[in-house]
Coordinates of C-alpha atoms and ligand atoms in Angstrom, one line a residue:
M1 CA 0.0 0.0 0.0
S2 CA 1.4 3.4 -0.9
L3 CA 1.9 6.1 1.6
K4 CA -0.9 8.2 0.1
Q5 CA -3.4 5.3 0.2
H6 CA -2.7 4.9 3.8
V7 CA -3.4 8.5 4.7
P8 CA -6.3 9.1 2.4
W9 CA -7.4 12.4 3.9
T10 CA -4.1 14.1 3.2
Q11 CA -3.3 16.5 0.4
S12 CA -0.2 16.5 -1.7
P13 CA 2.6 17.4 -1.0
L14 CA 2.3 15.8 2.4
I15 CA 3.0 18.0 5.5
I16 CA 3.5 16.3 8.9
N17 CA 3.9 17.8 12.3
A18 CA 6.6 16.1 14.5
P19 CA 5.2 14.2 17.5
M20 CA 6.8 16.5 20.0
G21 CA 6.4 14.9 23.4
G22 CA 4.6 17.2 25.9
H23 CA 4.0 19.8 23.1
A24 CA 2.2 18.2 20.2
G25 CA -1.2 17.2 21.7
G26 CA -4.7 16.6 20.3
D27 CA -5.3 20.2 19.4
L28 CA -2.3 20.4 17.1
A29 CA -2.9 16.9 15.6
I30 CA -6.5 17.8 14.8
A31 CA -5.6 21.2 13.2
V32 CA -2.9 19.6 11.0
T33 CA -5.1 16.7 9.9
R34 CA -8.0 19.0 9.2
A35 CA -5.8 21.1 7.0
G36 CA -4.9 18.0 4.9
G37 CA -1.7 17.1 6.7
L38 CA -0.7 14.2 8.9
G39 CA -1.2 15.5 12.5
Q40 CA 0.7 13.8 15.3
I41 CA 0.6 13.6 19.0
G42 CA 3.9 13.1 21.0
A43 CA 3.8 10.9 24.0
V44 CA 6.5 10.3 26.6
Y45 CA 5.6 8.5 29.9
D46 CA 1.9 9.2 30.5
M47 CA -0.4 6.9 28.5
N48 CA -3.5 8.2 30.3
E49 CA -2.6 11.7 28.9
L50 CA -2.1 10.1 25.4
A51 CA -5.5 8.5 25.8
S52 CA -7.2 11.8 26.6
H53 CA -5.5 13.5 23.5
L54 CA -6.7 10.6 21.4
A55 CA -10.3 10.8 22.9
K56 CA -10.4 14.4 21.7
V57 CA -9.3 13.4 18.2
E58 CA -12.0 10.7 18.2
Q59 CA -14.6 13.3 19.0
S60 CA -13.4 15.7 16.4
L61 CA -12.3 13.8 13.3
P62 CA -14.0 10.9 11.4
R63 CA -12.2 7.7 11.2
H64 CA -10.7 6.6 7.8
D65 CA -10.8 2.9 7.2
D66 CA -11.5 2.4 10.9
L67 CA -8.3 4.3 11.9
L68 CA -8.0 7.6 13.6
P69 CA -6.4 10.1 11.1
V70 CA -3.5 10.9 13.2
G71 CA 0.0 9.6 14.3
V72 CA 1.2 8.8 17.8
G73 CA 4.9 9.2 18.6
L74 CA 6.4 6.9 21.2
L75 CA 9.9 6.7 22.6
P76 CA 10.9 3.1 23.0
F77 CA 13.7 3.7 25.4
V78 CA 11.3 5.0 28.1
L79 CA 8.1 3.3 26.9
K80 CA 6.1 0.8 29.0
L81 CA 4.7 -1.2 26.2
D82 CA 2.1 -2.9 28.5
E83 CA 0.6 0.5 29.3
A84 CA 0.7 1.8 25.7
L85 CA -0.7 -1.2 23.9
P86 CA -4.3 -1.0 25.4
V87 CA -4.4 2.7 24.4
L88 CA -3.3 1.9 20.8
E89 CA -5.7 -1.0 20.6
R90 CA -8.5 1.2 21.8
Y91 CA -7.9 4.2 19.5
R92 CA -6.1 2.6 16.5
P93 CA -4.2 5.6 15.1
A94 CA -3.3 5.5 11.4
V95 CA 0.4 5.8 12.3
V96 CA 2.6 4.8 15.3
W97 CA 5.9 6.6 15.0
L98 CA 8.9 5.2 16.9
F99 CA 12.0 7.1 17.7
A100 CA 14.9 6.5 20.1
A101 CA 15.4 2.9 21.2
K102 CA 18.2 1.7 23.4
E103 CA 19.0 -1.1 21.0
L104 CA 17.9 -1.2 17.3
E105 CA 16.4 -4.6 18.1
D106 CA 13.9 -2.9 20.5
Y107 CA 12.2 -1.3 17.4
A108 CA 11.4 -4.9 16.2
V109 CA 9.9 -5.9 19.5
C110 CA 7.8 -2.7 19.7
A111 CA 6.7 -3.0 16.1
E112 CA 5.6 -6.6 16.4
R113 CA 3.6 -6.0 19.6
I114 CA 1.9 -2.9 18.2
R115 CA 1.1 -4.7 15.0
S116 CA -0.5 -7.5 17.1
V117 CA -3.0 -5.2 18.7
T118 CA -3.6 -2.8 15.8
P119 CA -2.6 -4.5 12.6
M120 CA -3.8 -1.7 10.3
S121 CA -1.8 1.1 12.0
Q122 CA 1.4 1.8 10.1
I123 CA 4.8 1.8 11.8
W124 CA 6.9 4.8 11.0
I125 CA 10.5 5.0 12.4
Q126 CA 12.7 8.1 12.6
V127 CA 16.3 7.4 11.9
G128 CA 19.5 9.4 11.8
S129 CA 22.1 7.4 10.0
V130 CA 22.5 5.2 6.9
A131 CA 23.6 2.2 9.0
A132 CA 20.6 2.5 11.4
A133 CA 18.2 2.8 8.5
V134 CA 19.5 -0.3 6.8
S135 CA 19.5 -2.3 10.1
I136 CA 16.0 -1.1 11.1
A137 CA 14.6 -2.0 7.6
E138 CA 16.0 -5.5 8.0
L139 CA 14.8 -5.9 11.6
C140 CA 11.3 -4.7 11.4
K141 CA 10.3 -3.5 7.9
P142 CA 8.7 -0.2 8.9
D143 CA 6.0 1.0 6.6
V144 CA 7.7 4.4 6.3
M145 CA 11.1 5.8 7.5
C146 CA 11.7 9.4 8.5
V147 CA 15.2 10.4 7.7
Q148 CA 16.3 12.9 10.4
G149 CA 19.1 15.3 9.6
I150 CA 21.4 16.9 12.1
D151 CA 19.7 20.3 11.8
A152 CA 16.7 18.9 13.7
G153 CA 15.4 20.5 16.9
G154 CA 15.2 18.2 19.9
H155 CA 16.8 14.9 20.1
G156 CA 18.7 13.0 17.4
F157 CA 22.0 11.2 16.8
E158 CA 25.0 13.2 18.2
K159 CA 26.9 12.3 15.1
G160 CA 25.0 13.1 11.9
A161 CA 24.6 14.7 8.6
G162 CA 22.2 17.2 7.1
I163 CA 19.3 15.7 5.0
I164 CA 20.9 17.0 1.8
S165 CA 23.5 14.2 2.0
L166 CA 21.7 11.8 4.4
L167 CA 18.4 11.3 2.6
P168 CA 19.8 10.3 -0.8
E169 CA 22.4 8.0 0.8
V170 CA 19.8 6.3 2.9
A171 CA 17.6 5.9 -0.2
D172 CA 20.5 4.3 -2.2
A173 CA 21.6 2.0 0.7
L174 CA 18.0 0.8 1.2
T175 CA 17.6 0.0 -2.5
V176 CA 20.9 -2.0 -2.5
A177 CA 19.8 -3.9 0.6
G178 CA 16.4 -4.7 -1.1
H179 CA 14.3 -2.3 0.9
G180 CA 13.9 0.4 -1.7
G181 CA 10.2 0.1 -1.5
I182 CA 10.0 1.8 1.9
P183 CA 8.8 5.4 1.4
L184 CA 11.0 8.1 3.0
V185 CA 9.9 11.4 4.6
A186 CA 12.4 14.0 5.8
S187 CA 13.0 16.0 8.9
G188 CA 15.6 18.3 10.3
G189 CA 15.8 22.0 9.6
I190 CA 12.8 22.1 7.2
T191 CA 11.0 25.3 8.1
D192 CA 9.3 26.7 5.0
G193 CA 8.4 25.9 1.4
R194 CA 12.0 26.2 0.3
G195 CA 13.3 23.6 2.7
A196 CA 10.4 21.4 2.0
A197 CA 10.8 21.7 -1.8
A198 CA 14.4 20.7 -1.3
A199 CA 13.4 17.7 0.7
F200 CA 10.9 16.5 -2.1
A201 CA 13.7 17.1 -4.7
L202 CA 15.9 14.7 -2.6
G203 CA 13.3 12.0 -2.9
A204 CA 11.2 12.5 0.2
Q205 CA 7.5 11.7 -0.1
G206 CA 6.6 14.0 2.9
V207 CA 8.2 16.5 5.2
V208 CA 8.1 16.6 9.0
M209 CA 8.5 19.9 10.8
G210 CA 8.9 20.3 14.5
T211 CA 10.4 23.8 15.1
R212 CA 8.0 25.5 12.7
F213 CA 5.0 24.2 14.5
L214 CA 6.3 25.6 17.9
S215 CA 4.9 28.9 16.5
A216 CA 1.3 27.5 16.4
P217 CA -1.0 28.4 19.2
E218 CA -2.4 24.8 19.1
T219 CA 1.1 23.6 20.3
Q220 CA 1.4 23.3 24.0
L221 CA 4.3 25.7 24.9
H222 CA 5.3 28.0 27.8
P223 CA 4.7 31.6 26.4
A224 CA 8.4 32.4 27.2
Y225 CA 9.6 29.4 25.2
R226 CA 7.5 30.5 22.2
K227 CA 8.8 34.1 22.6
A228 CA 12.4 32.8 22.5
I229 CA 11.6 30.7 19.4
L230 CA 10.1 33.8 17.6
A231 CA 13.1 35.9 18.7
A232 CA 15.9 33.6 17.8
R233 CA 17.8 34.2 14.5
D234 CA 20.8 32.6 12.8
G235 CA 20.1 29.0 14.0
G236 CA 23.6 27.7 13.3
Q237 CA 25.0 30.2 15.8
N238 CA 22.2 30.4 18.3
T239 CA 21.2 26.7 18.5
V240 CA 23.6 24.0 19.6
R241 CA 23.6 20.2 20.0
A242 CA 24.7 18.9 23.4
K243 CA 24.2 16.2 26.0
L244 CA 24.2 18.9 28.7
F245 CA 20.6 19.7 28.1
D246 CA 19.7 16.1 29.2
E247 CA 21.8 16.5 32.4
L248 CA 20.2 19.6 33.8
R249 CA 17.6 17.8 35.9
G250 CA 19.8 14.8 36.9
P251 CA 21.6 12.0 35.1
N252 CA 21.1 11.7 31.4
I253 CA 18.7 8.8 30.6
W254 CA 18.9 9.0 26.8
P255 CA 20.7 6.2 24.9
L256 CA 24.3 6.9 24.3
P257 CA 24.2 7.9 20.6
Y258 CA 21.7 10.8 21.2
D259 CA 22.0 14.3 22.2
G260 CA 19.6 17.3 21.6
R261 CA 19.6 20.6 19.8
S262 CA 18.4 23.6 21.9
I263 CA 18.6 27.3 21.7
V264 CA 21.9 28.4 23.3
T265 CA 21.3 28.9 27.0
E266 CA 23.3 30.4 29.9
S267 CA 23.5 26.8 31.3
Y268 CA 25.2 25.7 28.1
T269 CA 27.6 28.7 27.9
E270 CA 28.7 28.5 31.5
H271 CA 29.2 24.8 31.4
A272 CA 31.3 25.2 28.2
G273 CA 33.3 27.9 30.1
G274 CA 34.2 25.3 32.8
A275 CA 31.4 25.6 35.4
G276 CA 30.7 22.2 37.1
I277 CA 27.5 20.3 36.6
E278 CA 26.4 20.6 40.2
E279 CA 26.5 24.4 40.0
I280 CA 24.8 24.3 36.6
R281 CA 22.0 22.1 38.0
R282 CA 21.6 24.4 41.0
L283 CA 21.2 27.5 38.8
H284 CA 18.9 25.6 36.5
A285 CA 16.6 24.6 39.4
E286 CA 16.5 28.2 40.5
G287 CA 15.7 29.3 36.9
L288 CA 12.7 27.0 36.7
K289 CA 11.1 28.9 39.6
A290 CA 11.5 32.3 37.8
E291 CA 8.6 34.0 36.0
D292 CA 9.8 32.9 32.6
G293 CA 10.3 29.3 33.8
G294 CA 13.9 29.3 32.8
Y295 CA 13.0 30.1 29.1
G296 CA 15.0 33.3 28.7
L297 CA 15.7 35.3 25.6
D298 CA 19.1 36.2 24.0
G299 CA 21.1 33.2 25.5
K300 CA 19.9 33.9 29.0
G301 CA 17.6 30.8 29.4
R302 CA 18.5 28.1 31.9
T303 CA 16.5 25.2 30.6
A304 CA 16.4 23.5 27.3
M305 CA 14.5 25.1 24.5
W306 CA 14.6 22.5 21.8
A307 CA 14.7 24.1 18.4
G308 CA 16.2 23.3 15.0
T309 CA 18.7 25.4 12.9
G310 CA 15.7 26.7 10.9
V311 CA 14.5 28.6 14.0
G312 CA 15.6 32.0 12.5
L313 CA 12.9 31.5 9.8
V314 CA 10.1 31.2 12.4
K315 CA 9.2 34.8 13.1
R316 CA 5.5 35.0 14.0
E317 CA 2.8 33.0 15.8
Q318 CA 0.7 31.3 13.1
P319 CA -2.2 28.8 13.3
A320 CA -1.2 25.3 12.4
A321 CA -3.6 25.0 9.5
E322 CA -2.1 28.1 8.0
I323 CA 1.3 26.6 8.2
V324 CA 0.3 23.5 6.5
E325 CA -1.5 25.2 3.7
E326 CA 1.3 27.8 3.2
V327 CA 4.1 25.3 3.1
R328 CA 2.1 23.0 0.8
R329 CA 1.5 25.9 -1.7
Q330 CA 5.1 27.1 -1.4
V331 CA 6.5 23.6 -2.2
V332 CA 4.9 23.7 -5.6
E333 CA 5.8 27.4 -6.2
M334 CA 9.4 26.8 -5.3
L335 CA 9.8 23.7 -7.4
D336 CA 8.3 25.6 -10.4
K337 CA 10.6 28.5 -9.8
A338 CA 13.6 26.2 -9.4
R339 CA 12.7 24.6 -12.8
S340 CA 12.5 28.1 -14.4
R341 CA 16.0 28.8 -13.2
L342 CA 17.5 25.6 -14.8
Ligands
LIG401 C1 10.3 20.7 21.0 C2 10.6 19.4 20.3 C3 10.3 18.2 20.8 C4 10.5 17.0 20.2 N1 10.1 15.8 20.8 C5 10.1 14.7 20.0 C6 9.5 13.5 20.5 O1 9.0 13.4 21.7 N2 9.5 12.4 19.8 C7 10.1 12.4 18.5 O2 10.1 11.4 17.8 N3 10.8 13.5 18.1 C8 10.7 14.7 18.8 N4 11.3 15.8 18.3 C9 12.1 15.7 17.0 C10 11.2 15.7 15.8 O3 10.7 14.4 15.6 C11 11.9 16.1 14.5 O4 13.0 15.3 14.2 C12 12.5 17.6 14.5 O5 11.5 18.5 15.1 C13 12.8 18.0 13.1 O6 13.5 19.1 13.0 P1 12.9 20.6 13.1 O7 12.7 20.9 14.5 O8 14.1 21.4 12.5 O9 11.7 20.7 12.2 C14 11.1 17.0 19.0 C15 11.5 18.2 18.4 C16 11.2 19.4 19.0 C17 11.6 20.7 18.3

């Protein structure tokens, strides 16, 4: 079954919101799906919370082929499958998106058990390297892979490449390994129609945006975090990948290959300048109690503000539906313009 057949309510080119844990809830997923994209909900630990987001979706959107027209993002390295499976069985989302497993084999275990309770839901897996893409294809034959480039906001492989080189190499390697039929979507630094058009030119069948959707009021975000996103410019200079962001609240629980990209904060700058982790944690805990919740502007924040290198292109608050429609329109315009320049 082609990607488009499985998400029949979507319009082409396919725009997807990243399942940002704690930020992408039912409201965002409903708005994105209603606008003809694939709306997704990000879950972390709390499966009751996921169930309440899905209940909202069920009340708001008609099912397609018995599936709820949204995706659910799960993080296998913290996931309690026994708690997640009844929720997935009850709501049957069109897509279950997996990202960040301790061992690549864990994706296969998750995929098999999810398929056993909701066989029609597709398994999408986000990957950050050629080797991981080929191994995951062999281990669990995902229905779709999301190729995540190093520019991505939030977590990803510490060592990586931008989607310009990563996506075509993943596509070639999958073809050589006999998995060329797996559709690819792209993520990481895609923020407007120009980046999205580039991703389609690279071979993607859809684009996933996280940082851009942080500007949408439907996304759950502390107002000071959103303010910092809208103020930030020059993402290569003012965002940074580091493991420190996962050490601010205590020991880092993420699997070894991962770190995360955040807006540069005072915690990061001071730690890079030699301040010890205990002192950084103390100041972070104090920062959380401040009015801005530690989400400061101009490098003054204390806590992580996950954002991709495209953050400088996100300048104003904008409803999610408008983002989906605008980027969809721009992709076609940009590809036409590019053709006229050849
Ligand atoms: C605030 C934020 C939270 C995120 N949380 C998750 C998550 O819970 N699960 C996940 O699979 N990806 C998560 N991601 C990563 C996205 O899946 C995606 O790779 C990324 O947003 C793409 O890059 P972009 O932010 O430049 O668009 C998150 C990204 C951001 C910005």
